[in-house]
Coordinates of C-alpha atoms and ligand atoms in Angstrom, one line a residue:
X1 CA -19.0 0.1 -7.4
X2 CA -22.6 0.5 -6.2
X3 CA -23.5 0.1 -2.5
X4 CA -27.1 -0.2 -3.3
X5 CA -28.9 -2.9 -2.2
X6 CA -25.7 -4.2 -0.7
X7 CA -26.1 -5.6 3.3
X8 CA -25.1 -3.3 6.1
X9 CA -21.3 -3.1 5.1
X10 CA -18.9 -4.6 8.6
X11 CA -16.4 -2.6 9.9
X12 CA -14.7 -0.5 11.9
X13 CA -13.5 0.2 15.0
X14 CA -10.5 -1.1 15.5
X15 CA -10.4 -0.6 19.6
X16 CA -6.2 -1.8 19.5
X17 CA -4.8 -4.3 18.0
X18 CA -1.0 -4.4 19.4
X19 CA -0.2 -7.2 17.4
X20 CA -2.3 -7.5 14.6
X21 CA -3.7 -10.9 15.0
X22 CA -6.6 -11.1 13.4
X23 CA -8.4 -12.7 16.0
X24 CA -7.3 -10.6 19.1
X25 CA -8.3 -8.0 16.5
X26 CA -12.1 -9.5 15.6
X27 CA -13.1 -9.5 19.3
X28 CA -11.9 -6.1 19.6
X29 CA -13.9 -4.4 16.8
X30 CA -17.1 -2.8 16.3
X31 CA -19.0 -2.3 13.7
X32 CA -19.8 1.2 11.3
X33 CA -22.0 1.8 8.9
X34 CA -19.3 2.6 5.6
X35 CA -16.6 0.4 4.4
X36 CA -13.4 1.3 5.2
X37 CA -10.2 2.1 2.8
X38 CA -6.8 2.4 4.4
X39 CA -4.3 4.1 1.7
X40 CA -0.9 3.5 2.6
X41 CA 1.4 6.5 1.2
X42 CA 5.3 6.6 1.5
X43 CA 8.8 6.4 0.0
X44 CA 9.8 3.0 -1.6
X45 CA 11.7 0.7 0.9
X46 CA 9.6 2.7 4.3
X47 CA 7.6 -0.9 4.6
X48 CA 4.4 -0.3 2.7
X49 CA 3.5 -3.6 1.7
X50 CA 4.8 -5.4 4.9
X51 CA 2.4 -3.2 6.7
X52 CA -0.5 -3.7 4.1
X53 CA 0.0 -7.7 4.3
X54 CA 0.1 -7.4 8.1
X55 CA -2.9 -5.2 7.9
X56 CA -4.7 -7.2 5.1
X57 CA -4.3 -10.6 8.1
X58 CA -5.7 -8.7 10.6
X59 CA -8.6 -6.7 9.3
X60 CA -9.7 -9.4 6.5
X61 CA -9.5 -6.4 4.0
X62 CA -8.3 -7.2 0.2
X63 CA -4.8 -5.4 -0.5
X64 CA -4.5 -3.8 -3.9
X65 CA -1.0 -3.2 -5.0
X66 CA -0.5 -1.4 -8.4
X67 CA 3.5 -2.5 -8.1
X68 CA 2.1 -6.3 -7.6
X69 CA -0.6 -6.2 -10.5
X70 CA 2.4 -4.7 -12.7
X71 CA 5.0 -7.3 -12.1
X72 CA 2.3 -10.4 -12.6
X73 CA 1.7 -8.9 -15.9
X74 CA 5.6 -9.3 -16.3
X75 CA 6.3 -12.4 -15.1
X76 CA 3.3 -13.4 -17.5
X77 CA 5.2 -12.1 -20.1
X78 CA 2.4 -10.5 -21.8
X79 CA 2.8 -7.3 -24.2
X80 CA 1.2 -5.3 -21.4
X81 CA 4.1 -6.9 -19.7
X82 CA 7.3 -6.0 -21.2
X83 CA 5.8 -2.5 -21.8
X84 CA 5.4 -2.2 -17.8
X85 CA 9.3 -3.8 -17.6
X86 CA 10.4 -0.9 -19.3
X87 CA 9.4 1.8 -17.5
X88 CA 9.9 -0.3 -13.7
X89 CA 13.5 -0.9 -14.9
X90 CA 13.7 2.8 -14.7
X91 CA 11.8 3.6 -11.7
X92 CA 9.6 6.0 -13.4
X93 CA 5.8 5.4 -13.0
X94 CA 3.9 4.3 -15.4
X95 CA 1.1 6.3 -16.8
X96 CA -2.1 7.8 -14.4
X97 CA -4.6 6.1 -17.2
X98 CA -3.8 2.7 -16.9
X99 CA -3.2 2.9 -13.2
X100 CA -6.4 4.4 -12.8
X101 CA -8.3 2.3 -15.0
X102 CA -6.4 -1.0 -13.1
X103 CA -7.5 0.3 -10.0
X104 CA -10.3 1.3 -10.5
X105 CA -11.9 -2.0 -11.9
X106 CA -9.9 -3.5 -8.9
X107 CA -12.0 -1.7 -6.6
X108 CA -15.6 -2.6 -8.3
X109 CA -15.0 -6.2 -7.3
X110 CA -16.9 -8.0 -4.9
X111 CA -14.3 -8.5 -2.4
X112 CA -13.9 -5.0 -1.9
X113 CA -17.0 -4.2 -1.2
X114 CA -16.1 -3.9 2.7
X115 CA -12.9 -1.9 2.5
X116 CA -9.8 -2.4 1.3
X117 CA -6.1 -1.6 1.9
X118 CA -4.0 0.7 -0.9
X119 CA -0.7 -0.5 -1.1
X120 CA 1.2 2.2 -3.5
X121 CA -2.1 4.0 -5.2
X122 CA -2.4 6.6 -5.6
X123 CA 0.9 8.3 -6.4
X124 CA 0.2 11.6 -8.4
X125 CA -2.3 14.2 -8.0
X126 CA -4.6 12.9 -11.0
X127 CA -4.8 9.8 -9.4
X128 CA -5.5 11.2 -6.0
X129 CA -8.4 13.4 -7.9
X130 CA -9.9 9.5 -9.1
X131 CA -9.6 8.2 -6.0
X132 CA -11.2 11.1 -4.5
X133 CA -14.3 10.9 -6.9
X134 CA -14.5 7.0 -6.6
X135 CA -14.2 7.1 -2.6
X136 CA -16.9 9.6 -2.9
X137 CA -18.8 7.4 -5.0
X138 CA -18.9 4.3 -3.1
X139 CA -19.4 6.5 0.2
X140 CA -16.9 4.9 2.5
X141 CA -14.6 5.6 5.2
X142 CA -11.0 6.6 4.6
X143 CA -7.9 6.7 6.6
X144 CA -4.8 7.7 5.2
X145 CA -1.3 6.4 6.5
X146 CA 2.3 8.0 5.7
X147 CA 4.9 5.8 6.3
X148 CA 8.0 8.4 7.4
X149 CA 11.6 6.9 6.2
X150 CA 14.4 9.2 5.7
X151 CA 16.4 8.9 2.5
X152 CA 19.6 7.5 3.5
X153 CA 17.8 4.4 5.5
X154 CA 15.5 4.2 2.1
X155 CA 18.6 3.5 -0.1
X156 CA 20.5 1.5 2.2
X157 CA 16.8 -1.3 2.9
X158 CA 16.2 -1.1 -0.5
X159 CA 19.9 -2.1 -2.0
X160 CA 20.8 -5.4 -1.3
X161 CA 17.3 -6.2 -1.0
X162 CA 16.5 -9.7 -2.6
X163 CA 13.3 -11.8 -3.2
X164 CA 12.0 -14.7 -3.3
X165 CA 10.1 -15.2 -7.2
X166 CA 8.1 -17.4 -6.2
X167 CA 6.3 -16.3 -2.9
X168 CA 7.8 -13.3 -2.8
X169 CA 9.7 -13.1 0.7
X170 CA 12.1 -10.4 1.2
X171 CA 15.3 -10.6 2.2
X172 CA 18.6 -8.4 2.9
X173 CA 22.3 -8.6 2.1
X174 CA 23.3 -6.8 5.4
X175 CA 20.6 -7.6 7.3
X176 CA 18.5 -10.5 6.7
X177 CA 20.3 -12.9 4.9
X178 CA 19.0 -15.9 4.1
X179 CA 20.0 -19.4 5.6
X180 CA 22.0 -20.6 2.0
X181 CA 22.3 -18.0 -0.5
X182 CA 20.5 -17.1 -3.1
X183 CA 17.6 -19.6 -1.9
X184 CA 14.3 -18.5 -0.3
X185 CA 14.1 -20.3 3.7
X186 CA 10.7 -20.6 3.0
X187 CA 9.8 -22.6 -0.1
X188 CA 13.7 -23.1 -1.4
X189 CA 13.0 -21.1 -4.9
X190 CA 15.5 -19.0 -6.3
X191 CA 15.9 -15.3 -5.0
X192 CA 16.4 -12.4 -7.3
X193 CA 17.0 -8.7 -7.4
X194 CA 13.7 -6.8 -8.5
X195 CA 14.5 -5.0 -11.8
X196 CA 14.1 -2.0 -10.0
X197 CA 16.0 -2.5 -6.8
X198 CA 19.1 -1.4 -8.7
X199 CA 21.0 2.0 -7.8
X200 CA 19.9 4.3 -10.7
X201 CA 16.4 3.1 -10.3
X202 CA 16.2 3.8 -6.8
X203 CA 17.4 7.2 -7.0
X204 CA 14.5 7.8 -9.7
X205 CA 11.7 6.3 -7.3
X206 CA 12.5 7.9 -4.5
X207 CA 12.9 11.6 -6.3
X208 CA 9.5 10.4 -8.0
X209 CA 8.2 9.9 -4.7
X210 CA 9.5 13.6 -3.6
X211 CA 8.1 15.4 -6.7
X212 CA 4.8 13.6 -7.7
X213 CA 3.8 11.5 -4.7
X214 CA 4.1 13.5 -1.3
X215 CA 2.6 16.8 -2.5
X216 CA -0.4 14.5 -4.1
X217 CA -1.2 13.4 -0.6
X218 CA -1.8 16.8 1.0
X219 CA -4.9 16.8 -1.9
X220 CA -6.7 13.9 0.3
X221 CA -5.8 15.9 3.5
X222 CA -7.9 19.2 1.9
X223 CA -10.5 16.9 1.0
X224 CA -11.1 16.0 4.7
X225 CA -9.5 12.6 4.7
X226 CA -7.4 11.9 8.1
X227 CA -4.1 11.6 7.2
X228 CA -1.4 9.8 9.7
X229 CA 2.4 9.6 9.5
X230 CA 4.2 7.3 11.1
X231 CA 7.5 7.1 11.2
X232 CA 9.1 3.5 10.2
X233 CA 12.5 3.7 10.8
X234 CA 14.3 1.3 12.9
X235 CA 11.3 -0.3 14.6
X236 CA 10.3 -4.1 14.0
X237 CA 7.2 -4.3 11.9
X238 CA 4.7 -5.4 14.2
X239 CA 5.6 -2.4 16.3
X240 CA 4.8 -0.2 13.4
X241 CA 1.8 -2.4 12.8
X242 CA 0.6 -0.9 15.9
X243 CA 1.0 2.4 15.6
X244 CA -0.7 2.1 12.9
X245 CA -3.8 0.6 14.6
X246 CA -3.2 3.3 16.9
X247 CA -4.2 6.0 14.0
X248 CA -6.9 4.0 12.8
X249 CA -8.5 3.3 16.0
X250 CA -8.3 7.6 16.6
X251 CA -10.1 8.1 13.2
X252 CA -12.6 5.6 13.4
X253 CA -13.8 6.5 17.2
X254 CA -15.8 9.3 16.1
X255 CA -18.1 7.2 13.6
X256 CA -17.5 8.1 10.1
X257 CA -13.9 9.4 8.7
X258 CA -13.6 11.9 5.8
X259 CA -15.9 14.0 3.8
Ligands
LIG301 P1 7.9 0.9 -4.3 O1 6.9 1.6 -3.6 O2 9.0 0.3 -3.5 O3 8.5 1.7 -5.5 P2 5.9 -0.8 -5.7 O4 5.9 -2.2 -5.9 O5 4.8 -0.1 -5.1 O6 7.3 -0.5 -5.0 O7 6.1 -0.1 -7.2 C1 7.0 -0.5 -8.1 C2 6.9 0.2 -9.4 O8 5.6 0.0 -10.0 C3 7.0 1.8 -9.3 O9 8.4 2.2 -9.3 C4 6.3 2.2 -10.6 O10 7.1 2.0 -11.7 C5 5.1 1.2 -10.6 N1 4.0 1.7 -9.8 C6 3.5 1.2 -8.7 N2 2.4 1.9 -8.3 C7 2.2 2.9 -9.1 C8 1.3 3.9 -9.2 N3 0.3 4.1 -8.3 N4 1.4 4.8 -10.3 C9 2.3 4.6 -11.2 N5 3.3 3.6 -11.2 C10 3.2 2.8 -10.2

């Protein structure tokens, strides 16, 4: 994506935002000269995308999820689509070329042209090497975020973890069950397990995660990105959401963040 000839990009100082509401937030901020990217990093079930939806209300930013772009080409039911099935049925990744290439054309859109939040990308070291040259490219701002979840509290959000397949609410067996079961509260579809919420799956994402996605991460650390980890344990989201704010306020004080 070119900057050239592109107005003064907005953004960011996010001064706090204890809440995340977008308009306590808008009053709050300044702005810098670079777009800002916020990459979300950690282990499947630690509350990535409920932070990057949160995030994506507040700051205004697009969200790019490689795990949501996969599964509309399933539900689509297109040959890209049951090729992607496949490998998410396993809980292996799927290859760094068609991420990358996904991703990539995701992030020369308009709409990102301000920032944008990664939710799940990148996940291997070639992919944090494309990010690198493409952040570098569209001279922005970066902040990286680690979600921190230990592995027995990983297993236990993400079995019994169902979904709403239409808008996509989540909802939990133990813990947040919804009012008649197997129906979604919100817009009374059908809920379902995700193909990959199932027990050999898990265990393959979150040893993936182990082996290819953590030691990727310290690669955007060397390159001079601020990386942040915040643990996500047992606290509600919104008070996650503002540690969170927290790190990004810290990194953005100073002007510009990253190489
Ligand atoms: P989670 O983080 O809980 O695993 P996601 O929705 O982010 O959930 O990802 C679901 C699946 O989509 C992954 O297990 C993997 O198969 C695929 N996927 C998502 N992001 C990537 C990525 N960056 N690289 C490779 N595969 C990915």
């Amino acid at each position: 994506m070119s900057r050239e000839g592109a107005a003064l990009p907005l953004y960011l100082h996010v001064i706090s935002m204890p809440t995340m509401d977008k308009s306590a937030l808008g009053s709050r901020m300044r702005r810098t000269s670079r777009p800002l990217v916020v990459v979300l990093f950690g282990p499947p079930g630690s509350g990535k995308s409920t932070q990057a939806i949160l995030l994506e209300r507040a700051l205004g930013f697009v969200r790019i999820s490689p795990g949501d772009i996969l599964r509309s080409h399933v539900a689509a039911g297109d040959a890209l689509g049951s090729e992607f099935a496949r490998i998410m049925r396993t809980g292996q990744l799927v290859p760094d070329e068609i991420i990358n290439r996904m991703i990539t054309e995701r992030i020369a859109e308009p709409d990102c042209a301000d920032g944008f939040i990664l939710d799940g990308y990148p996940r291997t070291h070639n992919q944090c090497e494309v990010l690198i040259r493409v952040l570098r490219q569209i001279n922005c701002d970066a902040v990286v975020i680690k979600l921190a979840l230990d592995t027995d509290i990983a297993v236990a959000r993400l079995s019994g973890r169902l979904e709403c397949k239409t808008c996509g609410e989540l909802y939990h067996l133990a813990s947040r069950r919804p009012k008649v079961a197997g129906v979604c509260d919100a817009d009374g579809s059908g809920l379902t397990v995700r193909i990959d919420d199932r027990d050999d799956a898990i265990r393959t994402r979150l040893s993936a995660y182990e082996a290819q996605t953590e030691p990727a991460l310290r690669l955007l650390s060397e390159f001079g990105y601020d990386c942040h980890v915040v643990r996500s344990g047992s606290a509600l989201p919104e008070v996650t959401a503002g540690e969170i704010a927290e790190c990004l306020r810290r990194s953005t004080a100073r002007g510009t963040v990253g190489p």
